[in-house]
Coordinates of C-alpha atoms in Angstrom, one line a residue:
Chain A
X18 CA 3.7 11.1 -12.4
X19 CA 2.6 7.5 -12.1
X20 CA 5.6 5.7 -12.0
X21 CA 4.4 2.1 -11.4
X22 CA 2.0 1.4 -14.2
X23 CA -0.7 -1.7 -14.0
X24 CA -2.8 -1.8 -17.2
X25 CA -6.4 -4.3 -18.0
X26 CA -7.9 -2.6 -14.8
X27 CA -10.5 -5.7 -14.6
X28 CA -9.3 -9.2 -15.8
X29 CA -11.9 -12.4 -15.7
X30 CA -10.5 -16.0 -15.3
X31 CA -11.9 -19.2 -15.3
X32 CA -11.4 -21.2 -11.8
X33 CA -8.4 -23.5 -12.0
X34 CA -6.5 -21.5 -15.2
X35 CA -3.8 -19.5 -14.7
X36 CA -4.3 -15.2 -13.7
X37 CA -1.8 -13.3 -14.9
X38 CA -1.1 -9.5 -14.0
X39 CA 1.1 -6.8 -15.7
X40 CA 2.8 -4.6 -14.4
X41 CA 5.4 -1.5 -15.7
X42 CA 7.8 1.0 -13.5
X43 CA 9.1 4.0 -14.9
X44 CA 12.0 4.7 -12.4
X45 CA 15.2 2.6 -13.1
X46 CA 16.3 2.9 -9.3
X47 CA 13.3 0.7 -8.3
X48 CA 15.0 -2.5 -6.8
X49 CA 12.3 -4.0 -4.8
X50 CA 8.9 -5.2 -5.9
X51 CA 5.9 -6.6 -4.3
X52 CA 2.8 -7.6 -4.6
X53 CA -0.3 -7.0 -2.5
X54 CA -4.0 -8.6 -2.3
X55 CA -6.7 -5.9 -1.4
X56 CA -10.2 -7.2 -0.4
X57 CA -13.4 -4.2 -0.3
X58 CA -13.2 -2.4 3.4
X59 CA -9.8 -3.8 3.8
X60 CA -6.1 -2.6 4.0
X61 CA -4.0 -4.6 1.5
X62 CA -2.2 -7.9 2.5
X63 CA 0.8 -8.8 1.2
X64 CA 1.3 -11.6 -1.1
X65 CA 4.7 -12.2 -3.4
X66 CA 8.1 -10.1 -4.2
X67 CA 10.9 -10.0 -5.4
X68 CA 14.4 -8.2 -5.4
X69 CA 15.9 -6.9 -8.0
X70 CA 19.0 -9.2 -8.0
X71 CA 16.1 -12.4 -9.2
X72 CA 14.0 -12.7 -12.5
X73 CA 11.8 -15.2 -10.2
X74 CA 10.3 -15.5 -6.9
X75 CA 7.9 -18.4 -6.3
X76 CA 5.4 -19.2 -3.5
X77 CA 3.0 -22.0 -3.8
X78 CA 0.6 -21.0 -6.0
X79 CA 2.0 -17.4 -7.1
X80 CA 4.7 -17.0 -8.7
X81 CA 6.5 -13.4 -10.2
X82 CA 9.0 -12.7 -12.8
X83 CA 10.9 -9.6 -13.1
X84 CA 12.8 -8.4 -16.7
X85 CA 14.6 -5.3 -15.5
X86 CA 15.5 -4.6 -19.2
X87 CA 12.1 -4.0 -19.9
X88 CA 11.1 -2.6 -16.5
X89 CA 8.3 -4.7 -16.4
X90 CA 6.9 -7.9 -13.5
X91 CA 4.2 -10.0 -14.2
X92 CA 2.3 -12.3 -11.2
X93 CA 1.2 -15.2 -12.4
X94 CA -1.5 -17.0 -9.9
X95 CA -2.1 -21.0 -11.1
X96 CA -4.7 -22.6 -10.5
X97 CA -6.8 -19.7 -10.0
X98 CA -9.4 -20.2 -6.9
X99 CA -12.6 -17.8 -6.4
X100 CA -10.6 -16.4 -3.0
X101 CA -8.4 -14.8 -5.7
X102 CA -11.4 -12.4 -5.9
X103 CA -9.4 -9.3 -5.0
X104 CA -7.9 -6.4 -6.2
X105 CA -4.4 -7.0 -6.9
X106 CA -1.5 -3.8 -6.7
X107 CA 1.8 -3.7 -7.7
X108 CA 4.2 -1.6 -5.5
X109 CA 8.0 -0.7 -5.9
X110 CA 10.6 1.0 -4.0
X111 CA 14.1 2.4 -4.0
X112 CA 16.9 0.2 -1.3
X113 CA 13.6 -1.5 0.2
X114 CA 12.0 -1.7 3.6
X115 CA 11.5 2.5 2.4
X116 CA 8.0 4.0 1.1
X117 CA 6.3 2.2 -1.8
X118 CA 4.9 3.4 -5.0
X119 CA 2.0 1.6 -5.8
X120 CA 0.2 1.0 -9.7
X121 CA -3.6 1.6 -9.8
X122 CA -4.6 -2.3 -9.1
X123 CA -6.2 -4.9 -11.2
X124 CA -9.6 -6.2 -10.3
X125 CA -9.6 -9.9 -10.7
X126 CA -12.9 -11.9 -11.0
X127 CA -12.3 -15.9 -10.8
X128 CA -15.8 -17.3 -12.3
X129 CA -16.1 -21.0 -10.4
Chain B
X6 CA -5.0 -9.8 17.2
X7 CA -0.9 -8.7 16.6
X8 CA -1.8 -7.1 13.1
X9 CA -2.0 -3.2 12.1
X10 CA -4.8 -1.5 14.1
X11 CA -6.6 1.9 13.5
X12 CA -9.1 3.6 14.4
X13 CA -12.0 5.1 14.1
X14 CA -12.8 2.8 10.8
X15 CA -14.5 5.7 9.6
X16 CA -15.2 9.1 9.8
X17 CA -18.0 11.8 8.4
X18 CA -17.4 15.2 9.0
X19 CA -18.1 18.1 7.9
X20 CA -15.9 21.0 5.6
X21 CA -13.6 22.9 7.7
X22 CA -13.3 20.3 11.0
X23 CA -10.4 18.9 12.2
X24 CA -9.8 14.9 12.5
X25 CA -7.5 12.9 14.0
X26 CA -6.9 9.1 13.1
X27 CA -4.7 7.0 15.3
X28 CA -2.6 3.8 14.2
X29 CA -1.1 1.0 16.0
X30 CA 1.4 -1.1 14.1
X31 CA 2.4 -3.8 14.9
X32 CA 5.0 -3.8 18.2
X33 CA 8.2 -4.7 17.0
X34 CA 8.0 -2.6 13.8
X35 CA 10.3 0.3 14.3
X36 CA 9.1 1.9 10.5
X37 CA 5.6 3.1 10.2
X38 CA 4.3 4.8 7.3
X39 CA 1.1 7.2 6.5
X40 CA -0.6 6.7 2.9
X41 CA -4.0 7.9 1.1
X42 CA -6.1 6.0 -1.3
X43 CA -8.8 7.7 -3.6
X44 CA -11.6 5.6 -5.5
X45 CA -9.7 3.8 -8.2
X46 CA -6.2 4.9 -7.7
X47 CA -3.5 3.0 -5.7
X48 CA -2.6 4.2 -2.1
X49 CA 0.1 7.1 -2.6
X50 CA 2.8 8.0 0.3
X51 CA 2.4 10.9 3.0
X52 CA 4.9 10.3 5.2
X53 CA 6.8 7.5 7.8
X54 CA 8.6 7.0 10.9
X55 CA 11.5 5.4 12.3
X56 CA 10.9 4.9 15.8
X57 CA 9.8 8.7 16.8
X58 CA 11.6 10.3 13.9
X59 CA 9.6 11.9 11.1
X60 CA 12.1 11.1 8.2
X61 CA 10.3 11.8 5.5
X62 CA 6.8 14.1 4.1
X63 CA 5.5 13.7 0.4
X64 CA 4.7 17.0 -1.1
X65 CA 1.0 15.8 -1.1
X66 CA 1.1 16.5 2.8
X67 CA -0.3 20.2 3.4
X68 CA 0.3 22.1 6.2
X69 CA -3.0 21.3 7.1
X70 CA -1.3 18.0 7.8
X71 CA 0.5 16.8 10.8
X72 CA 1.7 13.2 12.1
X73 CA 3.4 12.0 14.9
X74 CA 4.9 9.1 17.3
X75 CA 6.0 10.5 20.2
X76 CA 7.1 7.5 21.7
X77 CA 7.9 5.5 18.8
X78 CA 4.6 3.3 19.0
X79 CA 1.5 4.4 18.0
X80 CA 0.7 7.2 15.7
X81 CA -1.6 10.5 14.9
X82 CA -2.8 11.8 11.7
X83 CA -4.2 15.2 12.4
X84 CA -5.9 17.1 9.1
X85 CA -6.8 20.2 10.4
X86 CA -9.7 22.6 8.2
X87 CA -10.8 19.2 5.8
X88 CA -12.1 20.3 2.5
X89 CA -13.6 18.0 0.3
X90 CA -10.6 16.6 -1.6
X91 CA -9.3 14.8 1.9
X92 CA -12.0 12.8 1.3
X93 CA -10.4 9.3 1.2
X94 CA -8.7 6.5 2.8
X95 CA -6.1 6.3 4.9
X96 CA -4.1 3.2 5.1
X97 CA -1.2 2.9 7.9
X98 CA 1.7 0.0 7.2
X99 CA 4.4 -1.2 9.4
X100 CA 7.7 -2.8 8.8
X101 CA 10.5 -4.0 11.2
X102 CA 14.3 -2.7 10.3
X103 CA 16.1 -5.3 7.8
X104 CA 12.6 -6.4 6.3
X105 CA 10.9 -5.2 3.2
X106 CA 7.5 -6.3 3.1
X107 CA 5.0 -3.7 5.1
X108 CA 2.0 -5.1 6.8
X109 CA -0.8 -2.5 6.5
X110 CA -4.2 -1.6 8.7
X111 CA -7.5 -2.0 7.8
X112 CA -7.7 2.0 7.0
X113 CA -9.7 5.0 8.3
X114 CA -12.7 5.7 5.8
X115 CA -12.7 9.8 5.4
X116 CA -15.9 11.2 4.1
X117 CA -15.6 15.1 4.0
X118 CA -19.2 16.8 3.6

């Protein structure tokens, strides 16, 4: 059962406007949530997350919002760069620093 | 280079052969942790460490299927008798205690023929 859902696989964005990813959990007990970068012949890097306890974690350029009503985090990237170029998952887990469920990813294309 | 290592990068072999893949996390990490990623799906759990305890094995982990840290550094994923369906990557992360965030490896390529 996929419990960490990531829909609009592929998603196209114009360099310099703003990327913004979906992401939905099934599993109420999730209370940590990250995000993660994942270039072709690469392991994925870590980028953003969040705790349960905050709607909002920013970082320069990335920032990610969490509505635990809805179970639902977006990751919103402004301004877009072509480095963006990546494949971008959302992963969740129960008490953190414990094993992570991950969503399928989102390919996202930044068109200079 | 202090990051997640493994090795080989990739691997061919053939039905029925065993493989072993090593991983090297990063030194201070006392967690380490074992996933699999197929073609268009995100990487899914096998199993992790804490120091040279196995605490925990996903169901997706056959018997075919063993890992270990014996001295609560590196680690061994053994698949013995591959079929097809191993074909995949397999991505090691690390995390030190009190942290969240897991650092991962570059992967070991599996291509089962």
């Amino acid at each position: 059962d996929q419990q960490v859902k990531q829909n609009s696989p592929s998603l196209s964005v114009q360099e310099g406007r703003i990327s913004i990813l979906n992401c939905d959990y099934t599993n109420s007990m999730f209370d940590y949530f990250l995000w993660y970068k994942k270039y072709p012949a690469e392991g994925p890097t870590f980028l953003i997350s969040i705790s349960s306890i905050k709607d909002k974690n920013e970082d320069g350029r990335f920032t990610v919002f969490l509505n635990k009503s809805a179970k639902h985090l977006s990751l919103h990237i402004v301004p877009s760069q072509p480095g963006d170029s990546a494949v971008y998952f959302c992963a969740a887990s129960v008490g953190g620093n414990n094993r992570l469920a991950f969503g399928k990813g989102n390919q996202v294309v930044v068109i200079p | 280079d202090t990051g997640v290592s493994q090795d080989p990068r990739h691997k061919i072999t053939k039905r029925g052969q065993n493989v072993t893949f090593r991983c090297d996390p990063i030194s201070e990490h006392n967690r380490l942790y074992w996933y699999r990623q197929t073609l268009g799906q995100g990487p899914e759990f096998l199993t992790y460490f804490q120091n040279e305890a196995q605490l925990e094995k996903s169901r997706l982990l056959s018997d075919r299927f063993s890992a270990e840290r014996p001295k609560g550094s590196f680690s061994t994923l053994e698949i013995q008798r591959t079929e097809q369906g191993d074909s995949a990557m397999y991505l090691c992360a690390s995390v030190m205690a009190l942290y969240n965030e897991q650092f991962f490896g570059p992967g070991t390529r599996l291509t089962v023929l």
